[in-house]
Structure formats: structure tokens, C-alpha cells
PDB file of C-alpha atoms in Angstrom:
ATOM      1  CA  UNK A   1       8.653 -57.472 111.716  1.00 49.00           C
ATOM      2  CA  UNK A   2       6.916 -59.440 108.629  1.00 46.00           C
ATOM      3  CA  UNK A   3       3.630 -58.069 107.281  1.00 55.00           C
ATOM      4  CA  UNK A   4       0.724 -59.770 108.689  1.00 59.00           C
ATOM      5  CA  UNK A   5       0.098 -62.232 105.292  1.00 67.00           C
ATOM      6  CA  UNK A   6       3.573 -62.067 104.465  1.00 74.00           C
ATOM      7  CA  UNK A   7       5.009 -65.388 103.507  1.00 82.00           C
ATOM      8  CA  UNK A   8       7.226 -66.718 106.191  1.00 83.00           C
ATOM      9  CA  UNK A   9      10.861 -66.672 104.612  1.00 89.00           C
ATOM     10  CA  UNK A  10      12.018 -69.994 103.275  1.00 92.00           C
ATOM     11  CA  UNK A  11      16.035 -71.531 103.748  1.00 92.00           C
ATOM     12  CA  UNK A  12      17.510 -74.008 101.475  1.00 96.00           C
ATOM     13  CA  UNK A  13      19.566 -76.456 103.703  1.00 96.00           C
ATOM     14  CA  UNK A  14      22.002 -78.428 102.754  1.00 98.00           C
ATOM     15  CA  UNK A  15      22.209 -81.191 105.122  1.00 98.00           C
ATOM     16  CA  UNK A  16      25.372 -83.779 105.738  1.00 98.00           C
ATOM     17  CA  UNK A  17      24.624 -87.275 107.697  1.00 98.00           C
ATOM     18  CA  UNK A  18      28.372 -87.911 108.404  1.00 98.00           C
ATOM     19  CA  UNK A  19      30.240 -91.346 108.839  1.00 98.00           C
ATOM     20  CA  UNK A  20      33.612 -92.339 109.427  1.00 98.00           C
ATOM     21  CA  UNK A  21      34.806 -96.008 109.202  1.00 96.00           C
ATOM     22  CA  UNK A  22      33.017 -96.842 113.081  1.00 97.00           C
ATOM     23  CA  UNK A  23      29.781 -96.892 111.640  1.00 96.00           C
ATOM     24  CA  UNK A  24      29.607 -93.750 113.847  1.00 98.00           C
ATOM     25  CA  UNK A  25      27.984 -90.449 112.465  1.00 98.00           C
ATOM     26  CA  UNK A  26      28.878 -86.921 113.528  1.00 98.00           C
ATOM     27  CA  UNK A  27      26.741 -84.270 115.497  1.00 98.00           C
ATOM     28  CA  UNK A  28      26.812 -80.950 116.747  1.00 97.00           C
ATOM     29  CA  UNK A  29      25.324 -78.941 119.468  1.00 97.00           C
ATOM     30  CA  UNK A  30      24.246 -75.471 118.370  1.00 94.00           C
ATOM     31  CA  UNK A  31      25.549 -72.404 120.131  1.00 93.00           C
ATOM     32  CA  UNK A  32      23.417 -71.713 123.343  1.00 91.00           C
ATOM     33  CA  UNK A  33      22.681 -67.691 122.039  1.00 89.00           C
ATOM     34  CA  UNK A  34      21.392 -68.998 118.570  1.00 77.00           C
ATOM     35  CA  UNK A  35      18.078 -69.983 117.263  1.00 77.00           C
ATOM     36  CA  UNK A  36      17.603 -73.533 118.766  1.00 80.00           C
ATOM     37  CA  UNK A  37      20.043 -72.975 121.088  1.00 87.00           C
ATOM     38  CA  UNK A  38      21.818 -76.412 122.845  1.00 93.00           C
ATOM     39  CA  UNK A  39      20.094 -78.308 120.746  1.00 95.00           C
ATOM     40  CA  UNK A  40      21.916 -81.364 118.526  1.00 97.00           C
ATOM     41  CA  UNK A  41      21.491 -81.543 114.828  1.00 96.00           C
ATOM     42  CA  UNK A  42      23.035 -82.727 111.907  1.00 97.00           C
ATOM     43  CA  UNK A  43      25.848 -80.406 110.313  1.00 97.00           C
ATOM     44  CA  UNK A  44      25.287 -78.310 107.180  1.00 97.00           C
ATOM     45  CA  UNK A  45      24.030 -74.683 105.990  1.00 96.00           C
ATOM     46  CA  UNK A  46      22.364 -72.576 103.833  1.00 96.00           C
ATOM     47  CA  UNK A  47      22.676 -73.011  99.891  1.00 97.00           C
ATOM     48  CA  UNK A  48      24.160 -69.891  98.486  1.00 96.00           C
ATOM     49  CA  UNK A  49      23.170 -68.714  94.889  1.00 95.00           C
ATOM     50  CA  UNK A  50      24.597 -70.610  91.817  1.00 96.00           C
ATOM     51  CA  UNK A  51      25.561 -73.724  94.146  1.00 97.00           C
ATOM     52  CA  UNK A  52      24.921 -77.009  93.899  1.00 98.00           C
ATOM     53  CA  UNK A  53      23.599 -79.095  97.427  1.00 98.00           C
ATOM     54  CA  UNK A  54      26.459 -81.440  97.275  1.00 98.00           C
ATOM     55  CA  UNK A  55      29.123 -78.201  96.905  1.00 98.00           C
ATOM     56  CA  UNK A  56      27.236 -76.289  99.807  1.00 98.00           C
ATOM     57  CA  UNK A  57      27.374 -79.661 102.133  1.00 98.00           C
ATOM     58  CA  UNK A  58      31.151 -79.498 101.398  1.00 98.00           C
ATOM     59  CA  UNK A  59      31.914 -76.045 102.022  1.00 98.00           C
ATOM     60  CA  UNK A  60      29.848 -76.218 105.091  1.00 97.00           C
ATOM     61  CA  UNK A  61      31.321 -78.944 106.437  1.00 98.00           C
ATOM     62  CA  UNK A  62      35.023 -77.869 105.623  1.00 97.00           C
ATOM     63  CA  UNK A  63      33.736 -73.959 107.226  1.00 96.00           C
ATOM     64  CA  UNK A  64      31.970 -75.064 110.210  1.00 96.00           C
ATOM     65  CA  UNK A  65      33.908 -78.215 111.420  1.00 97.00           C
ATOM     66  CA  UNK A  66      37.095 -77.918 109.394  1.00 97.00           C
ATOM     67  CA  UNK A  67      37.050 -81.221 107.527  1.00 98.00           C
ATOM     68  CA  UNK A  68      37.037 -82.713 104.285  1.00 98.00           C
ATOM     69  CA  UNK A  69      34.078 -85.391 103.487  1.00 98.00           C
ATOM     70  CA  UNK A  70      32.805 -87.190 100.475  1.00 98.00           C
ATOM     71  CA  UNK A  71      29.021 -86.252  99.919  1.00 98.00           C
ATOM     72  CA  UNK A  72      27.607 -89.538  98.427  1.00 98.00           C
ATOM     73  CA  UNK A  73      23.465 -90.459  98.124  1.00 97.00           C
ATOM     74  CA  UNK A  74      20.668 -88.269  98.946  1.00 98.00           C
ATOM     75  CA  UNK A  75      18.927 -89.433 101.899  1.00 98.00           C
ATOM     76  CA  UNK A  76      15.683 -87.456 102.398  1.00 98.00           C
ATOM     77  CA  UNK A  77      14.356 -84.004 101.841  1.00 98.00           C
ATOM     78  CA  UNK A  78      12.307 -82.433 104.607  1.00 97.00           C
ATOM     79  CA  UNK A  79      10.053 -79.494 104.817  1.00 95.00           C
ATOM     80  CA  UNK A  80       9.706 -77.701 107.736  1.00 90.00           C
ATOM     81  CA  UNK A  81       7.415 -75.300 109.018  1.00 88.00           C
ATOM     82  CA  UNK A  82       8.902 -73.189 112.261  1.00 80.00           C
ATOM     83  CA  UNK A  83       6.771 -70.105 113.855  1.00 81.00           C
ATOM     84  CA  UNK A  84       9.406 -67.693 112.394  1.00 82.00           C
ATOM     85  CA  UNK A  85      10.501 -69.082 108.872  1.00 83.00           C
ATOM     86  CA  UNK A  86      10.370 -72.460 106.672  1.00 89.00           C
ATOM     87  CA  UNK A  87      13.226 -74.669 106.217  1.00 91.00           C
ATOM     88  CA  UNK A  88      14.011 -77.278 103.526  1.00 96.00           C
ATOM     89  CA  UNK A  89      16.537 -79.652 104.547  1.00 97.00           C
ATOM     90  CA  UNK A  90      18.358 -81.362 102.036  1.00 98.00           C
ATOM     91  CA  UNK A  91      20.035 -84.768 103.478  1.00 98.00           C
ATOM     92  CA  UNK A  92      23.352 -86.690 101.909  1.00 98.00           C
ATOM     93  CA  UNK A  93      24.966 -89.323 103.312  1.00 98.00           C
ATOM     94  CA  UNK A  94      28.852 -88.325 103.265  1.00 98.00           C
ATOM     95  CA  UNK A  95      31.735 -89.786 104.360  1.00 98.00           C
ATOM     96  CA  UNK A  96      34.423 -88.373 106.838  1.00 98.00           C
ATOM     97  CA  UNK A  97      38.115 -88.584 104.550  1.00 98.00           C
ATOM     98  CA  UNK A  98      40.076 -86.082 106.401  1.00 97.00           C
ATOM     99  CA  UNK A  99      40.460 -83.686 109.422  1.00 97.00           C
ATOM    100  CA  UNK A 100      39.588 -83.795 112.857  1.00 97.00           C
ATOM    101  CA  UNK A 101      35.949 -82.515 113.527  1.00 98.00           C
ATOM    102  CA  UNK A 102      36.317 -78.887 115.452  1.00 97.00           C
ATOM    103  CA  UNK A 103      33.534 -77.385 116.958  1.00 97.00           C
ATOM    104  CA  UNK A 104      34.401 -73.690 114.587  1.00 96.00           C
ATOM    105  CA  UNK A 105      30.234 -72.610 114.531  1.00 92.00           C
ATOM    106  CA  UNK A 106      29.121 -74.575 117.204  1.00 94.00           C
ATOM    107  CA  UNK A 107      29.714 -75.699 121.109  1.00 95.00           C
ATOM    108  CA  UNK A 108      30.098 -79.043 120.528  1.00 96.00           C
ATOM    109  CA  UNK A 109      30.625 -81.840 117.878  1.00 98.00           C
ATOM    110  CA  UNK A 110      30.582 -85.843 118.844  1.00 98.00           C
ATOM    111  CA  UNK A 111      30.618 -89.154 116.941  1.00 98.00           C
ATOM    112  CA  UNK A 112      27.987 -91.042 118.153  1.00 98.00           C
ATOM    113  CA  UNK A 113      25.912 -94.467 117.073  1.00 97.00           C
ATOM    114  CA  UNK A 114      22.593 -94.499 115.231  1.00 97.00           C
ATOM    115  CA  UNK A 115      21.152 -96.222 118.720  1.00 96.00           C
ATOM    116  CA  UNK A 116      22.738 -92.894 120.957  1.00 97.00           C
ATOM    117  CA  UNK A 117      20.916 -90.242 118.817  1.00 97.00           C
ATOM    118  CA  UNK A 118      18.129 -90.625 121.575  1.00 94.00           C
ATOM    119  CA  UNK A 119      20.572 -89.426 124.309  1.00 96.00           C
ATOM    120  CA  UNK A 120      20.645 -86.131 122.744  1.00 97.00           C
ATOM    121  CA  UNK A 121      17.747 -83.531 122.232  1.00 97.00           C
ATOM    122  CA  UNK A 122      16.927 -82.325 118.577  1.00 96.00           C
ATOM    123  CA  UNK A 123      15.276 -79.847 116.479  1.00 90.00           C
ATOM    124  CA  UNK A 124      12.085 -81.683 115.318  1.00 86.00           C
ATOM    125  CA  UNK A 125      13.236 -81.080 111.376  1.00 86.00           C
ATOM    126  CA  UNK A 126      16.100 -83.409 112.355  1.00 90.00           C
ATOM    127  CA  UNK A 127      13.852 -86.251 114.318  1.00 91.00           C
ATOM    128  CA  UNK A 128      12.757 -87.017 110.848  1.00 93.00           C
ATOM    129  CA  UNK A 129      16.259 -87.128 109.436  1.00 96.00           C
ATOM    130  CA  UNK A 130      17.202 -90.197 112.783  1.00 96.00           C
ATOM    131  CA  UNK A 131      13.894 -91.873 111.355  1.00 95.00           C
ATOM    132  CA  UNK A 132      15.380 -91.918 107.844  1.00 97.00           C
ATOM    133  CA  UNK A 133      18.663 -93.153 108.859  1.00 97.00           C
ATOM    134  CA  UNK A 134      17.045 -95.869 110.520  1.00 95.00           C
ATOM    135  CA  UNK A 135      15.629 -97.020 108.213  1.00 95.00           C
ATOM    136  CA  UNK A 136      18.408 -96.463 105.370  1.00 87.00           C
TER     137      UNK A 136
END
């Protein structure tokens, strides 16, 4: 239980917007007994100490899906307030170069189109990642 002023605690994301060579871009589902439970969102994880965004993106990936990827251009950086903690997600574009996506931390990964992202129900952090993809 946090103190009542206590500042809510604060993650460092590192975030990876995946493509392959479809011009599709990867999802996963998070694990129904988690925070956010069965909802979609992009793949990627906290920033450990002494590590750069790009090398946490790769680890992540490689960790929680079991692939290898290229992280190329920052996309967007998003602060995000929840009831329970902040998050700041840190967005690359990467590129899928080896590996076949397994769902290792999560229920459920898919490669989907930019216009199919609205089949699937999201965290509202990542709603502002689809918008920046969009438009990218």
C-alpha cells in the first residue's frame, strides 16, 4: 500500500512496433491473470539499469517472443498516467529478421495490418502508439 502523497511509481518501457516484409506489424494479447489482462498491445518491457532503449527492445523481444529484430527509428514517446503507477513508453520501429513469433509471456501473438488494429481492444497508452503509426 503507497503512502497517501506518495508518488505513484514510474516504468521505463521500451516499446517495439514490429514489421516483417507484409507491411504487417506484430501484436500480442496479454495474459488474462495480469494487469490489463486480454488486452492487445505492442511488444516490449521494462528498461533495466545501465541499458540502452534499443538493447532492452531487443532483449525483450528475443525473451518474450523468441525472435531476433532490427530496432530502427524512434517513433513516439508516451506518458501515461494509470490509477496504480506511471508508464513511459518508448516506441521504435523494428524490423522482424529472424524467428517465428511465440507467444513465451503472453496468450497470443498475431501479424496484423495497420487498418485491423481496430479489431482488437487496447490499453489506452497504446491507442496513441496506432495514432502514431498512422500517421508515420
Amino acid at each position: 500500500m503507497r503512502e497517501p502523497n506518495a508518488p505513484l511509481p514510474h516504468k521505463l518501457i521500451g516499446v517495439a512496433a514490429i514489421w516483417n516484409d507484409q507491411q504487417q506489424i506484430l501484436i500480442d494479447r496479454r495474459r488474462q491473470d495480469g494487469l490489463l489482462g486480454g488486452l492487445w498491445e505492442f511488444p516490449g518491457g521494462k528498461l533495466e539499469p545501465g541499458e540502452t532503449v534499443e538493447q532492452c527492445i531487443k532483449r525483450e523481444i528475443l525473451e518474450e517472443l523468441g525472435i531476433e529484430i532490427a530496432v530502427g527509428d524512434h517513433l513516439i514517446t508516451i506518458n501515461h498516467p494509470y490509477s496504480h503507477f506511471h508508464v513511459t513508453l518508448i516506441v521504435h520501429h523494428c524490423r522482424h529478421i529472424s524467428g517465428e513469433p511465440q507467444p513465451i509471456e503472453c496468450d497470443e501473438v498475431r501479424w496484423v495490418t495497420l487498418d485491423q488494429l481496430d479489431l482488437y481492444p487496447f490499453p489506452q497508452a497504446n491507442v496513441e502508439i496506432i495514432n502514431a503509426l498512422r500517421k508515420s
